[in-house]
Short mmCIF file of C-alpha atoms in Angstrom, two decimals:
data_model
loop_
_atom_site.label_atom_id
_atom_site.label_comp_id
_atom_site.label_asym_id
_atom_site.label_seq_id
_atom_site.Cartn_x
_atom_site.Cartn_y
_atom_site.Cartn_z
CA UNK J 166 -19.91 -98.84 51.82
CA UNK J 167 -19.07 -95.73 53.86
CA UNK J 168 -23.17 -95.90 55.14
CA UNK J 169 -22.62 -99.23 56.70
CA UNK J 170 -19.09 -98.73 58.02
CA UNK J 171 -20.10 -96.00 61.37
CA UNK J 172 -22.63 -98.90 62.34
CA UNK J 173 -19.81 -101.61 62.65
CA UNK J 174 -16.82 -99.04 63.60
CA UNK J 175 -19.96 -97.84 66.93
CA UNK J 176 -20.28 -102.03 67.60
CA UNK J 177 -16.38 -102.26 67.78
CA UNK J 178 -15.88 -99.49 69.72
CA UNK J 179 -18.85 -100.79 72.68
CA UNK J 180 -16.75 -104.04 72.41
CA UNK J 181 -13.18 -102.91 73.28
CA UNK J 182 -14.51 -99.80 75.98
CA UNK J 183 -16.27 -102.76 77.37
CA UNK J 184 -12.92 -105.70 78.03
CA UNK J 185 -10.55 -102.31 78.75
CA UNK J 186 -13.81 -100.98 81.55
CA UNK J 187 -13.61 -104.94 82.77
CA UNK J 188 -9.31 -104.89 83.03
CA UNK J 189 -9.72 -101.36 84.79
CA UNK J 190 -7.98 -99.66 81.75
CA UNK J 191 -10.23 -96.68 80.74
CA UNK J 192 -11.78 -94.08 83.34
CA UNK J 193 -15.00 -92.95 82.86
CA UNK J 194 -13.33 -89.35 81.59
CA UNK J 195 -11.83 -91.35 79.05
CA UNK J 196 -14.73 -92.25 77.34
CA UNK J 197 -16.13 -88.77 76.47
CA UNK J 198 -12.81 -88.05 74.86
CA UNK J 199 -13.14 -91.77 73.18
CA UNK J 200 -16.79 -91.08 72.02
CA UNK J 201 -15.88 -87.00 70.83
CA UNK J 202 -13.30 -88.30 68.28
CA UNK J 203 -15.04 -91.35 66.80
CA UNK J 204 -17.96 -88.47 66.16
CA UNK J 205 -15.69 -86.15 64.13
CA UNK J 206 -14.20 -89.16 62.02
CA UNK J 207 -17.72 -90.63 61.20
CA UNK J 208 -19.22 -86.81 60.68
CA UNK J 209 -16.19 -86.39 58.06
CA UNK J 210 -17.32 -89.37 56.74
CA UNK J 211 -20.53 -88.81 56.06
CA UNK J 212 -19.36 -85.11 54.41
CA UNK J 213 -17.48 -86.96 51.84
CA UNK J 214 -20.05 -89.25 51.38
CA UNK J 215 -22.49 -86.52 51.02
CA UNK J 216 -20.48 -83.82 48.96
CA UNK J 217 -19.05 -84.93 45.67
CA UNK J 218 -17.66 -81.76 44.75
CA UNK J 219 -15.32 -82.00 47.79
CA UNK J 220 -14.15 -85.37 46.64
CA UNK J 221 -13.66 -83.72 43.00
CA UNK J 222 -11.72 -80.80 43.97
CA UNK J 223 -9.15 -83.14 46.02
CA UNK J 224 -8.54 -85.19 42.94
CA UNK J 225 -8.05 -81.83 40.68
CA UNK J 226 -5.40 -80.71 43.52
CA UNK J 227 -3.63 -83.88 43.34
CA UNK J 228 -3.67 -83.26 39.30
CA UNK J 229 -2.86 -79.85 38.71
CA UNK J 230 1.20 -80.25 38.18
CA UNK J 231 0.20 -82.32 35.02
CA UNK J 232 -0.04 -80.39 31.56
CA UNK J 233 -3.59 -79.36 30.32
CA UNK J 234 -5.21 -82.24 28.18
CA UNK J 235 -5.20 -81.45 24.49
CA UNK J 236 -8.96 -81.85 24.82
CA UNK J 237 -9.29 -78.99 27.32
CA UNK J 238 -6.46 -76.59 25.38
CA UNK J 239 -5.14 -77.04 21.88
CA UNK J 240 -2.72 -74.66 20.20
CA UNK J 241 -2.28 -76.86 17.48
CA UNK J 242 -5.96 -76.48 15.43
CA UNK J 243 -6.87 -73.72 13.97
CA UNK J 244 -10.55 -74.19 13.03
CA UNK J 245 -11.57 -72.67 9.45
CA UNK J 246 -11.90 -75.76 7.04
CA UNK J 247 -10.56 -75.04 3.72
CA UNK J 248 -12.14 -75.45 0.71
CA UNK J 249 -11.46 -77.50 -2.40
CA UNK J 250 -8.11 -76.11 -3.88
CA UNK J 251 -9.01 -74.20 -6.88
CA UNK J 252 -7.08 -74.53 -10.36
CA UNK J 253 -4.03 -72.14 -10.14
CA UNK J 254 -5.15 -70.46 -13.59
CA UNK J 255 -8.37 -68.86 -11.63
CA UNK J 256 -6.15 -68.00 -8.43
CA UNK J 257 -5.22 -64.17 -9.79
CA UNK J 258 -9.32 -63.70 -10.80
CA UNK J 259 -10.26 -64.75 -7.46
CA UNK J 260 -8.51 -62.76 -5.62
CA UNK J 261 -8.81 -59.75 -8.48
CA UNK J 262 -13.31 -60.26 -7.37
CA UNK J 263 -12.78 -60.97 -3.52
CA UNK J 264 -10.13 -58.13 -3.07
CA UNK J 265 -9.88 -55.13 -6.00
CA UNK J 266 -13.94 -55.54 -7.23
CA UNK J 267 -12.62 -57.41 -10.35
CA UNK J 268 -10.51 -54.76 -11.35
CA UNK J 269 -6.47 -54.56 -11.12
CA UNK J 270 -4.95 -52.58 -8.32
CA UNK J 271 -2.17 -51.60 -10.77
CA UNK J 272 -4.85 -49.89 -12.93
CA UNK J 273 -3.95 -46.24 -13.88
CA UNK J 274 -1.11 -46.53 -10.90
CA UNK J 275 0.24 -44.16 -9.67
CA UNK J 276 -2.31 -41.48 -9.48
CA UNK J 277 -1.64 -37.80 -9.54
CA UNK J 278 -2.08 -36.84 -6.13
CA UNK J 279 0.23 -40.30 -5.00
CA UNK J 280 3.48 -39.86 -7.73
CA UNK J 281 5.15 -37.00 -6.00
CA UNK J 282 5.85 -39.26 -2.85
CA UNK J 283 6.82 -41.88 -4.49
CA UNK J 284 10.66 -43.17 -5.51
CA UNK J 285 11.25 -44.39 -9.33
CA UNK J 286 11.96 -47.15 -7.91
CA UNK J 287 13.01 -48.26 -3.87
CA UNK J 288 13.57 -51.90 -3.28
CA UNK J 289 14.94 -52.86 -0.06
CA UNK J 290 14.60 -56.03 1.69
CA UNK J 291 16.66 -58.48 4.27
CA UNK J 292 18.26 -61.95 2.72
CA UNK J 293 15.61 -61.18 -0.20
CA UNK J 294 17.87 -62.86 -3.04
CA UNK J 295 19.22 -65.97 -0.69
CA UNK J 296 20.19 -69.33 -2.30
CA UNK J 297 17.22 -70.88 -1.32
CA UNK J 298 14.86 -69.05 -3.84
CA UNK J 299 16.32 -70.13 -6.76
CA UNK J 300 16.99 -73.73 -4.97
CA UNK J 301 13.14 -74.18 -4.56
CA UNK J 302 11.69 -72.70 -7.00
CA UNK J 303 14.11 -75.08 -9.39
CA UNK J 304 13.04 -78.12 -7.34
CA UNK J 305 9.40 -77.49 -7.03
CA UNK J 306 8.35 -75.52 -10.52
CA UNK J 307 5.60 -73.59 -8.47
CA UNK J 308 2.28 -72.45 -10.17
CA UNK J 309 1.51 -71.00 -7.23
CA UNK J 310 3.91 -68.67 -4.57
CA UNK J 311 2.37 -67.17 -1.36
CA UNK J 312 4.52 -64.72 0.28
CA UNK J 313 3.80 -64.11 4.22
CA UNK J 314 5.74 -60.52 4.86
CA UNK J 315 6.54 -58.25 1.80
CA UNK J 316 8.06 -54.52 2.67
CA UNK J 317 8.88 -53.49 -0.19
CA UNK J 318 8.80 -56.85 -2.28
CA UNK J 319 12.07 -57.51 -2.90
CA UNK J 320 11.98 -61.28 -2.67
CA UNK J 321 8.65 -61.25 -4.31
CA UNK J 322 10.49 -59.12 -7.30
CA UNK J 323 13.56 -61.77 -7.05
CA UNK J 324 11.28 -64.36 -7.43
CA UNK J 325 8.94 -62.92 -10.47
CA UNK J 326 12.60 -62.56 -12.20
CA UNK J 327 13.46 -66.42 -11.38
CA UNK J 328 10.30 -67.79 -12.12
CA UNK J 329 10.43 -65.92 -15.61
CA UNK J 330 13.82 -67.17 -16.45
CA UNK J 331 12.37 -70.97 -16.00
CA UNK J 332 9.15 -69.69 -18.40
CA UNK J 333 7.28 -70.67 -15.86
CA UNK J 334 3.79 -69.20 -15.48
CA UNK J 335 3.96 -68.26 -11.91
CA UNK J 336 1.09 -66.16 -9.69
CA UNK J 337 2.68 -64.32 -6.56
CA UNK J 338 0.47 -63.65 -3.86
CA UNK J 339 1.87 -60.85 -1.42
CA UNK J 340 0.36 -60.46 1.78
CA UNK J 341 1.15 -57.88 4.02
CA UNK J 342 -0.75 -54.45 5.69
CA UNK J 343 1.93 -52.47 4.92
CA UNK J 344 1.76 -50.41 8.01
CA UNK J 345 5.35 -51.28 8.70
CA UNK J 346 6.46 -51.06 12.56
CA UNK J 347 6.80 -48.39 15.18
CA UNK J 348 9.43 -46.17 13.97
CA UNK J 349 9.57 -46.94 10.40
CA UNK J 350 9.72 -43.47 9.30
CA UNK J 351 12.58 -42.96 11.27
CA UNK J 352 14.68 -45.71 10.56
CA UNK J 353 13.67 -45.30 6.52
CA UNK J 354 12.81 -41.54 6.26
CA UNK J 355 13.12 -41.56 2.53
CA UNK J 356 9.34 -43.61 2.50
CA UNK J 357 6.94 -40.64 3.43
CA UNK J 358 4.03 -40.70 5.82
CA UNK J 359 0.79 -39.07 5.33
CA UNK J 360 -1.75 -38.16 8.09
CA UNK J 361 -0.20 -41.06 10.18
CA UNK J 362 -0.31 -43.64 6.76
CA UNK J 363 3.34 -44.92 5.45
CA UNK J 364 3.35 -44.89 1.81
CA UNK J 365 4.57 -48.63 1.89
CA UNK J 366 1.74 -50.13 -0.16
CA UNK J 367 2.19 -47.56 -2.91
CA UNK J 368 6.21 -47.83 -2.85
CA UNK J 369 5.55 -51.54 -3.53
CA UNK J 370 3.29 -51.12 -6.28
CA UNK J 371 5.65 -48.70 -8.07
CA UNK J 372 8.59 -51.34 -7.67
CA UNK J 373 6.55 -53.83 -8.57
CA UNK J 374 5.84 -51.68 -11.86
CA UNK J 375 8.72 -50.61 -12.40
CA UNK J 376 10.00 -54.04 -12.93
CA UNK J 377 7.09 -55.07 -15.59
CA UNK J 378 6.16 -57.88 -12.64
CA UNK J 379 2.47 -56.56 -12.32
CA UNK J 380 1.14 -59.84 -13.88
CA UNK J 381 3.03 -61.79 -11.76
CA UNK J 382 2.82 -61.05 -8.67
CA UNK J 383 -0.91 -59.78 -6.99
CA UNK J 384 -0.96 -58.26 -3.66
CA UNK J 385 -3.80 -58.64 -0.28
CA UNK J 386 -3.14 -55.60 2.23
CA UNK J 387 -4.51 -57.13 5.33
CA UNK J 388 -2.69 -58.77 8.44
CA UNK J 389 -1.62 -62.37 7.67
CA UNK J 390 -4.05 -63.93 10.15
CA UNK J 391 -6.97 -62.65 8.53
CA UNK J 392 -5.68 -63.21 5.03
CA UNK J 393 -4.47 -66.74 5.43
CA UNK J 394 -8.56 -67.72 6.70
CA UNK J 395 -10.15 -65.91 3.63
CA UNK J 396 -7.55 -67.92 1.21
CA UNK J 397 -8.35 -71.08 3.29
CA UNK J 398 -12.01 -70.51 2.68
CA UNK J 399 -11.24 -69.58 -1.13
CA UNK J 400 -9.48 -72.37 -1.60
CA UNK J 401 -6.58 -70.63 -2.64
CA UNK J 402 -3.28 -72.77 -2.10
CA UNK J 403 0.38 -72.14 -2.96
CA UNK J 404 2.91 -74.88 -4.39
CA UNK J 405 5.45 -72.54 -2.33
CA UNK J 406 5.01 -70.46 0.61
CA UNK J 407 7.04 -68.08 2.18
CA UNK J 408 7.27 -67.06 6.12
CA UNK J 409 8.20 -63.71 6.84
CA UNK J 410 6.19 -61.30 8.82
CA UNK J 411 5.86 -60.90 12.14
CA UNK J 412 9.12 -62.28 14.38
CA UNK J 413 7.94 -62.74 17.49
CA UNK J 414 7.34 -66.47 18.57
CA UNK J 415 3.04 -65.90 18.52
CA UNK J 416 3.08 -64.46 15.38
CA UNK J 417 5.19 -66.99 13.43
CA UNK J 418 3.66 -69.80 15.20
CA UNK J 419 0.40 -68.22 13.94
CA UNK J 420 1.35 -67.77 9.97
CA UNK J 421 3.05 -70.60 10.17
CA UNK J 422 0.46 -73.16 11.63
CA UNK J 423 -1.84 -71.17 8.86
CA UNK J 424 -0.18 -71.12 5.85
CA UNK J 425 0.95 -75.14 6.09
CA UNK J 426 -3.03 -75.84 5.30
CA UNK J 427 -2.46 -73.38 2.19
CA UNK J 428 0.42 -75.92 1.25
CA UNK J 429 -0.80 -78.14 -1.99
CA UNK J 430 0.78 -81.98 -2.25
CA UNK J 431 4.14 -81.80 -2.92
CA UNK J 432 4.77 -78.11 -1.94
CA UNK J 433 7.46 -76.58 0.15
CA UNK J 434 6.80 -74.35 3.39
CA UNK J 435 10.19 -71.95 4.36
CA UNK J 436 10.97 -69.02 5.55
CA UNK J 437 13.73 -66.27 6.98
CA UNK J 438 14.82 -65.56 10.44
CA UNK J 439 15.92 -68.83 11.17
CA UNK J 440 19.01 -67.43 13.17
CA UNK J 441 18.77 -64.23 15.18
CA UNK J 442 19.33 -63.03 18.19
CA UNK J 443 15.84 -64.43 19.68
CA UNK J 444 17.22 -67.28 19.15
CA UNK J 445 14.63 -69.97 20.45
CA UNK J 446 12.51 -67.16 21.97
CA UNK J 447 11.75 -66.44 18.11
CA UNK J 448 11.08 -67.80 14.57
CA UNK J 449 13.08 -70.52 15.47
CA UNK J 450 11.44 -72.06 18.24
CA UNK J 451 7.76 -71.53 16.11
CA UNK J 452 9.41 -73.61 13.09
CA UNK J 453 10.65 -75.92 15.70
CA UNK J 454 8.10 -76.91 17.66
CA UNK J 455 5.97 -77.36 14.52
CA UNK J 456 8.35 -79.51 13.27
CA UNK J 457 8.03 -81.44 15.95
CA UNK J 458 4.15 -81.33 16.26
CA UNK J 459 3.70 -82.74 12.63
CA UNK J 460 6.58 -84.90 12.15
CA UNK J 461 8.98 -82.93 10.07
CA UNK J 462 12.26 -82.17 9.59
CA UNK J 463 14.02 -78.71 9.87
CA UNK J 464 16.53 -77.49 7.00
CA UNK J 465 18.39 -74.05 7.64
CA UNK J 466 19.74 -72.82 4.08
CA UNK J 467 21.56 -69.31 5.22
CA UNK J 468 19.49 -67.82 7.19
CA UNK J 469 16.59 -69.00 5.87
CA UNK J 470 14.72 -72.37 7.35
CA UNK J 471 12.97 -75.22 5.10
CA UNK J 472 10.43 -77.43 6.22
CA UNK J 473 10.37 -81.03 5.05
CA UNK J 474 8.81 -84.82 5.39
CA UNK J 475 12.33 -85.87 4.07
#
Protein backbone atom coordinates (compact mmCIF):
# COMPACT_ATOMS: atom_id res chain seq x y z
CA UNK A 1 0.00 0.00 0.00
CA UNK A 2 2.68 2.46 1.15
CA UNK A 3 4.46 1.76 -2.70
CA UNK A 4 1.46 3.11 -4.42
CA UNK A 5 0.55 5.90 -1.99
CA UNK A 6 3.85 8.68 -3.04
CA UNK A 7 2.49 8.16 -6.72
CA UNK A 8 -1.12 9.46 -5.85
CA UNK A 9 0.01 11.86 -2.78
CA UNK A 10 2.87 13.54 -6.15
CA UNK A 11 -0.65 13.63 -8.55
CA UNK A 12 -2.51 15.50 -5.67
CA UNK A 13 -0.01 17.70 -4.90
CA UNK A 14 0.50 18.90 -9.08
CA UNK A 15 -3.34 19.31 -8.76
CA UNK A 16 -3.76 21.77 -5.84
CA UNK A 17 -0.07 23.86 -6.67
CA UNK A 18 -1.76 24.06 -9.97
CA UNK A 19 -5.75 25.89 -8.93
CA UNK A 20 -3.65 27.87 -5.88
CA UNK A 21 -0.70 29.04 -9.06
CA UNK A 22 -4.16 29.87 -11.19
CA UNK A 23 -5.93 32.02 -7.91
CA UNK A 24 -2.38 33.71 -7.43
CA UNK A 25 -2.02 31.92 -3.99
CA UNK A 26 1.49 30.27 -4.00
CA UNK A 27 4.82 32.13 -5.19
CA UNK A 28 7.15 30.36 -7.01
CA UNK A 29 9.48 30.28 -3.56
CA UNK A 30 6.72 28.52 -2.16
CA UNK A 31 6.94 25.62 -4.10
CA UNK A 32 10.54 24.52 -3.28
CA UNK A 33 9.54 24.62 0.35
CA UNK A 34 6.15 22.66 -0.83
CA UNK A 35 8.19 20.07 -2.89
CA UNK A 36 11.29 19.76 0.15
CA UNK A 37 8.68 18.52 2.71
CA UNK A 38 6.52 16.16 0.64
CA UNK A 39 10.27 14.54 -0.10
CA UNK A 40 11.10 13.94 3.59
CA UNK A 41 7.50 12.46 4.34
CA UNK A 42 7.59 10.04 1.28
CA UNK A 43 11.59 9.24 2.02
CA UNK A 44 10.31 8.29 5.72
CA UNK A 45 7.97 6.35 4.09
CA UNK A 46 9.76 4.37 2.11
CA UNK A 47 12.35 3.73 5.39
CA UNK A 48 9.56 2.12 7.16
CA UNK A 49 8.56 0.37 4.33
CA UNK A 50 12.00 -0.80 3.78
CA UNK A 51 13.28 -1.51 7.44
CA UNK A 52 11.25 -3.90 9.51
CA UNK A 53 13.36 -3.84 12.40
CA UNK A 54 12.52 -0.11 12.80
CA UNK A 55 8.86 -0.90 12.73
CA UNK A 56 9.65 -3.79 15.43
CA UNK A 57 11.54 -1.81 17.82
CA UNK A 58 8.61 0.96 17.91
CA UNK A 59 6.11 -1.69 18.82
CA UNK A 60 8.61 -3.19 21.67
CA UNK A 61 8.83 0.61 23.02
CA UNK A 62 5.22 0.97 23.08
CA UNK A 63 5.27 -2.60 25.08
CA UNK A 64 7.88 -2.48 27.47
CA UNK A 65 5.70 -1.18 30.72
CA UNK A 66 3.88 -4.62 30.38
CA UNK A 67 5.26 -7.64 32.55
CA UNK A 68 7.55 -10.24 30.76
CA UNK A 69 5.40 -13.12 29.14
CA UNK A 70 5.62 -16.33 31.10
CA UNK A 71 6.93 -17.75 27.83
CA UNK A 72 9.95 -15.41 27.76
CA UNK A 73 10.62 -15.68 31.88
CA UNK A 74 9.20 -18.25 34.24
CA UNK A 75 10.05 -18.47 37.92
CA UNK A 76 7.55 -20.89 38.47
CA UNK A 77 9.21 -24.32 36.64
CA UNK A 78 11.88 -25.78 37.78
CA UNK A 79 12.93 -28.31 35.10
CA UNK A 80 14.27 -31.82 36.52
CA UNK A 81 11.34 -34.38 35.94
CA UNK A 82 10.97 -36.69 38.75
CA UNK A 83 10.90 -40.11 38.63
CA UNK A 84 8.37 -42.75 39.61
CA UNK A 85 7.97 -42.46 43.50
CA UNK A 86 9.68 -45.37 44.93
CA UNK A 87 8.10 -47.65 47.81
CA UNK A 88 8.94 -45.89 51.17
CA UNK A 89 10.48 -49.32 52.54
CA UNK A 90 13.55 -48.86 49.87
CA UNK A 91 13.77 -44.95 50.60
CA UNK A 92 16.62 -45.41 53.62
CA UNK A 93 18.68 -48.11 51.05
CA UNK A 94 18.58 -45.63 48.39
CA UNK A 95 19.84 -43.04 49.85
CA UNK A 96 22.28 -45.46 52.19
CA UNK A 97 23.91 -46.53 47.95
CA UNK A 98 23.55 -42.91 46.38
CA UNK A 99 25.00 -41.09 49.52
CA UNK A 100 27.19 -43.34 52.32
CA UNK A 101 28.42 -46.27 49.48
CA UNK A 102 25.77 -48.63 51.05
CA UNK A 103 27.10 -48.36 54.31
CA UNK A 104 25.56 -46.33 57.47
CA UNK A 105 27.03 -42.99 58.33
CA UNK A 106 26.39 -43.86 62.01
CA UNK A 107 28.80 -46.83 61.60
CA UNK A 108 31.54 -46.96 64.33
CA UNK A 109 30.44 -43.06 65.13
CA UNK A 110 32.13 -41.16 66.71
CA UNK A 111 35.65 -41.89 65.81
CA UNK A 112 38.63 -41.33 67.99
CA UNK A 113 40.12 -38.41 66.60
CA UNK A 114 36.18 -36.68 66.38
CA UNK A 115 34.81 -37.62 70.31
CA UNK A 116 36.87 -35.09 72.14
CA UNK A 117 34.97 -32.16 70.32
CA UNK A 118 31.99 -33.43 70.64
CA UNK A 119 29.04 -32.73 73.52
CA UNK A 120 27.21 -35.98 75.10
CA UNK A 121 24.62 -34.64 73.81
CA UNK A 122 23.71 -30.67 72.39
CA UNK A 123 20.28 -30.20 70.97
CA UNK A 124 19.25 -26.81 70.22
CA UNK A 125 16.80 -25.67 67.79
CA UNK A 126 14.06 -22.66 67.20
CA UNK A 127 10.08 -23.63 67.59
CA UNK A 128 11.52 -27.34 67.12
CA UNK A 129 8.68 -29.02 69.38
CA UNK A 130 5.63 -26.59 68.04
CA UNK A 131 2.00 -27.89 68.02
CA UNK A 132 2.03 -28.47 64.58
CA UNK A 133 4.35 -31.61 64.63
CA UNK A 134 2.38 -33.65 66.57
CA UNK A 135 -0.89 -32.07 64.71
CA UNK A 136 0.42 -33.45 61.32
CA UNK A 137 2.05 -36.15 61.90
CA UNK A 138 -1.42 -37.40 63.78
CA UNK A 139 -3.40 -36.31 60.70
CA UNK A 140 -1.24 -37.60 57.99
CA UNK A 141 0.53 -41.01 59.55
CA UNK A 142 3.70 -40.24 57.36
CA UNK A 143 5.93 -43.13 56.00
CA UNK A 144 7.94 -40.73 54.76
CA UNK A 145 9.33 -37.09 56.53
CA UNK A 146 11.75 -34.79 54.58
CA UNK A 147 13.22 -32.16 56.65
CA UNK A 148 14.59 -28.91 54.64
CA UNK A 149 17.03 -27.17 57.48
CA UNK A 150 18.31 -29.35 60.44
CA UNK A 151 21.11 -27.58 62.90
CA UNK A 152 21.30 -29.67 65.25
CA UNK A 153 18.06 -31.86 64.59
CA UNK A 154 15.98 -31.02 67.15
CA UNK A 155 12.68 -31.17 65.30
CA UNK A 156 13.93 -34.11 63.42
CA UNK A 157 14.66 -35.78 67.10
CA UNK A 158 11.00 -34.42 68.22
CA UNK A 159 9.62 -35.99 65.45
CA UNK A 160 11.52 -39.62 65.57
CA UNK A 161 10.04 -39.50 69.35
CA UNK A 162 6.33 -38.72 67.97
CA UNK A 163 6.38 -40.91 65.20
CA UNK A 164 7.53 -43.80 67.65
CA UNK A 165 4.85 -43.15 70.11
CA UNK A 166 2.14 -43.72 67.10
CA UNK A 167 4.37 -47.18 66.18
CA UNK A 168 4.62 -45.83 63.18
CA UNK A 169 7.50 -46.92 60.93
CA UNK A 170 8.73 -43.58 59.93
CA UNK A 171 12.12 -42.69 57.64
CA UNK A 172 13.49 -39.04 58.35
CA UNK A 173 15.39 -37.55 55.74
CA UNK A 174 17.60 -34.52 57.02
CA UNK A 175 19.01 -32.30 54.62
CA UNK A 176 21.27 -29.73 55.41
CA UNK A 177 25.37 -28.80 54.71
CA UNK A 178 25.87 -28.12 58.02
CA UNK A 179 28.19 -25.26 57.46
CA UNK A 180 25.95 -23.13 59.59
CA UNK A 181 26.16 -19.17 58.89
CA UNK A 182 28.74 -16.46 59.20
CA UNK A 183 29.42 -16.17 62.77
CA UNK A 184 28.22 -19.36 64.09
CA UNK A 185 31.10 -19.98 66.22
CA UNK A 186 30.58 -16.91 67.83
CA UNK A 187 27.12 -16.84 68.57
CA UNK A 188 27.40 -20.86 69.72
CA UNK A 189 31.10 -21.14 70.82
CA UNK A 190 30.47 -24.34 72.67
CA UNK A 191 30.26 -26.22 68.81
CA UNK A 192 34.07 -26.20 67.84
CA UNK A 193 35.58 -25.37 64.49
CA UNK A 194 38.38 -27.11 62.89
CA UNK A 195 40.64 -25.70 60.10
CA UNK A 196 37.65 -23.40 59.13
CA UNK A 197 34.96 -26.72 59.38
CA UNK A 198 32.07 -26.37 62.24
CA UNK A 199 31.62 -29.61 63.85
CA UNK A 200 27.76 -29.31 63.11
CA UNK A 201 27.39 -32.53 61.11
CA UNK A 202 29.13 -34.57 63.80
CA UNK A 203 27.16 -32.75 66.81
CA UNK A 204 24.04 -33.97 64.94
CA UNK A 205 25.04 -37.38 64.55
CA UNK A 206 25.94 -37.72 68.25
CA UNK A 207 22.37 -36.28 69.22
CA UNK A 208 20.92 -38.21 66.90
CA UNK A 209 22.71 -41.27 68.72
CA UNK A 210 22.35 -40.38 71.69
CA UNK A 211 18.67 -40.58 71.41
CA UNK A 212 18.67 -44.33 69.82
CA UNK A 213 16.94 -42.36 66.56
CA UNK A 214 19.75 -43.60 64.12
CA UNK A 215 17.20 -45.86 62.30
CA UNK A 216 14.92 -43.30 62.00
CA UNK A 217 16.07 -40.58 60.82
CA UNK A 218 19.03 -40.62 57.73
CA UNK A 219 20.85 -37.55 56.92
CA UNK A 220 22.17 -35.83 53.05
CA UNK A 221 24.92 -33.04 53.83
CA UNK A 222 24.55 -31.02 50.73
CA UNK A 223 22.70 -27.58 50.09
CA UNK A 224 18.93 -28.10 49.66
CA UNK A 225 18.90 -27.10 45.99
CA UNK A 226 21.10 -29.73 44.97
CA UNK A 227 19.59 -32.32 47.25
CA UNK A 228 15.97 -31.73 46.46
CA UNK A 229 17.02 -32.51 42.27
CA UNK A 230 18.93 -35.79 43.16
CA UNK A 231 15.70 -36.97 45.35
CA UNK A 232 13.50 -35.74 42.43
CA UNK A 233 15.50 -37.87 40.08
CA UNK A 234 15.51 -40.85 42.74
CA UNK A 235 12.20 -40.71 43.09
CA UNK A 236 12.36 -40.20 46.59
CA UNK A 237 9.10 -38.44 48.00
CA UNK A 238 7.97 -37.52 51.52
CA UNK A 239 4.24 -37.91 52.91
CA UNK A 240 5.50 -34.74 55.05
CA UNK A 241 7.93 -32.14 54.34
CA UNK A 242 9.37 -29.63 56.31
CA UNK A 243 10.70 -25.93 55.23
CA UNK A 244 13.38 -24.59 57.13
CA UNK A 245 16.66 -23.51 55.77
CA UNK A 246 17.58 -20.66 54.24
CA UNK A 247 15.23 -17.33 55.21
CA UNK A 248 15.74 -15.12 52.73
CA UNK A 249 12.81 -14.75 50.14
CA UNK A 250 15.17 -16.65 47.05
CA UNK A 251 16.03 -19.31 49.08
CA UNK A 252 12.61 -20.33 50.46
CA UNK A 253 10.99 -19.67 47.25
CA UNK A 254 13.65 -22.11 45.94
CA UNK A 255 13.12 -25.18 48.61
CA UNK A 256 9.88 -24.50 48.59
CA UNK A 257 8.91 -24.57 44.79
CA UNK A 258 11.33 -27.89 45.07
CA UNK A 259 10.26 -29.83 47.71
CA UNK A 260 6.22 -29.45 46.71
CA UNK A 261 7.21 -31.99 43.61
CA UNK A 262 8.75 -34.30 46.50
CA UNK A 263 5.12 -34.08 48.05
CA UNK A 264 3.25 -37.70 47.51
CA UNK A 265 -0.90 -37.56 47.17
CA UNK A 266 -2.28 -36.64 50.18
CA UNK A 267 0.88 -35.18 51.87
CA UNK A 268 1.35 -31.98 53.75
CA UNK A 269 4.04 -29.20 52.81
CA UNK A 270 4.84 -26.62 56.12
CA UNK A 271 7.28 -24.96 57.52
CA UNK A 272 8.73 -22.22 60.28
CA UNK A 273 9.34 -18.59 59.95
CA UNK A 274 6.04 -17.73 59.04
CA UNK A 275 6.21 -14.45 61.22
CA UNK A 276 9.43 -12.49 61.58
CA UNK A 277 10.65 -9.45 61.24
CA UNK A 278 11.10 -9.80 57.23
CA UNK A 279 7.89 -9.90 57.28
CA UNK A 280 6.78 -10.13 53.50
CA UNK A 281 10.40 -9.48 52.42
CA UNK A 282 10.86 -13.19 53.82
CA UNK A 283 9.48 -16.76 54.22
CA UNK A 284 6.32 -15.31 54.20
CA UNK A 285 6.01 -13.70 51.03
CA UNK A 286 7.79 -17.18 49.30
CA UNK A 287 4.83 -19.32 50.98
CA UNK A 288 2.57 -16.64 49.80
CA UNK A 289 3.04 -16.12 46.51
CA UNK A 290 3.16 -19.90 46.00
CA UNK A 291 0.05 -20.14 47.46
CA UNK A 292 -1.19 -18.06 45.19
CA UNK A 293 0.62 -19.50 42.06
CA UNK A 294 -0.91 -23.06 42.66
CA UNK A 295 -4.14 -22.40 44.17
CA UNK A 296 -3.69 -23.00 47.83
CA UNK A 297 -4.49 -21.91 50.95
CA UNK A 298 -2.13 -20.59 53.74
CA UNK A 299 -2.50 -21.92 57.49
CA UNK A 300 -0.15 -20.23 60.20
CA UNK A 301 -0.10 -22.70 63.35
CA UNK A 302 2.40 -20.57 65.84
CA UNK A 303 4.88 -19.61 64.02
CA UNK A 304 4.90 -22.17 61.79
CA UNK A 305 2.90 -21.97 58.20
CA UNK A 306 0.82 -25.01 56.53
CA UNK A 307 0.09 -25.32 53.07
CA UNK A 308 -3.25 -26.70 51.95
CA UNK A 309 -5.91 -27.42 48.89
CA UNK A 310 -8.54 -27.12 51.76
Amino acid sequence: MVANFPAAVIAATRKYINVFRRRGLIKPASYFVLLLCLSYYLGYLSAVENNPTHEQHQQYSMTTSSPPSKAAVDHYEFQTRCAVPIPSQFIRETILNYVFNGTSPYHDFPQPHIKPLLRQKRINGWGSTGAVFKNLIHKVRPKTIIELGTFLGASAIHMAELTRELGLDTQILCLDDFRGWAGLPNQFQDIKMVNGDTMLMYQFMQNVVQVNATEAIIFLPFSTASTLEKLCEWGVFGDLIEVDAGHDFHSAWSDINRAYKLLRPGGVIFGHDYFTALDNRGVRRAVNMFARVNGLQVKADGQHWVLSSF
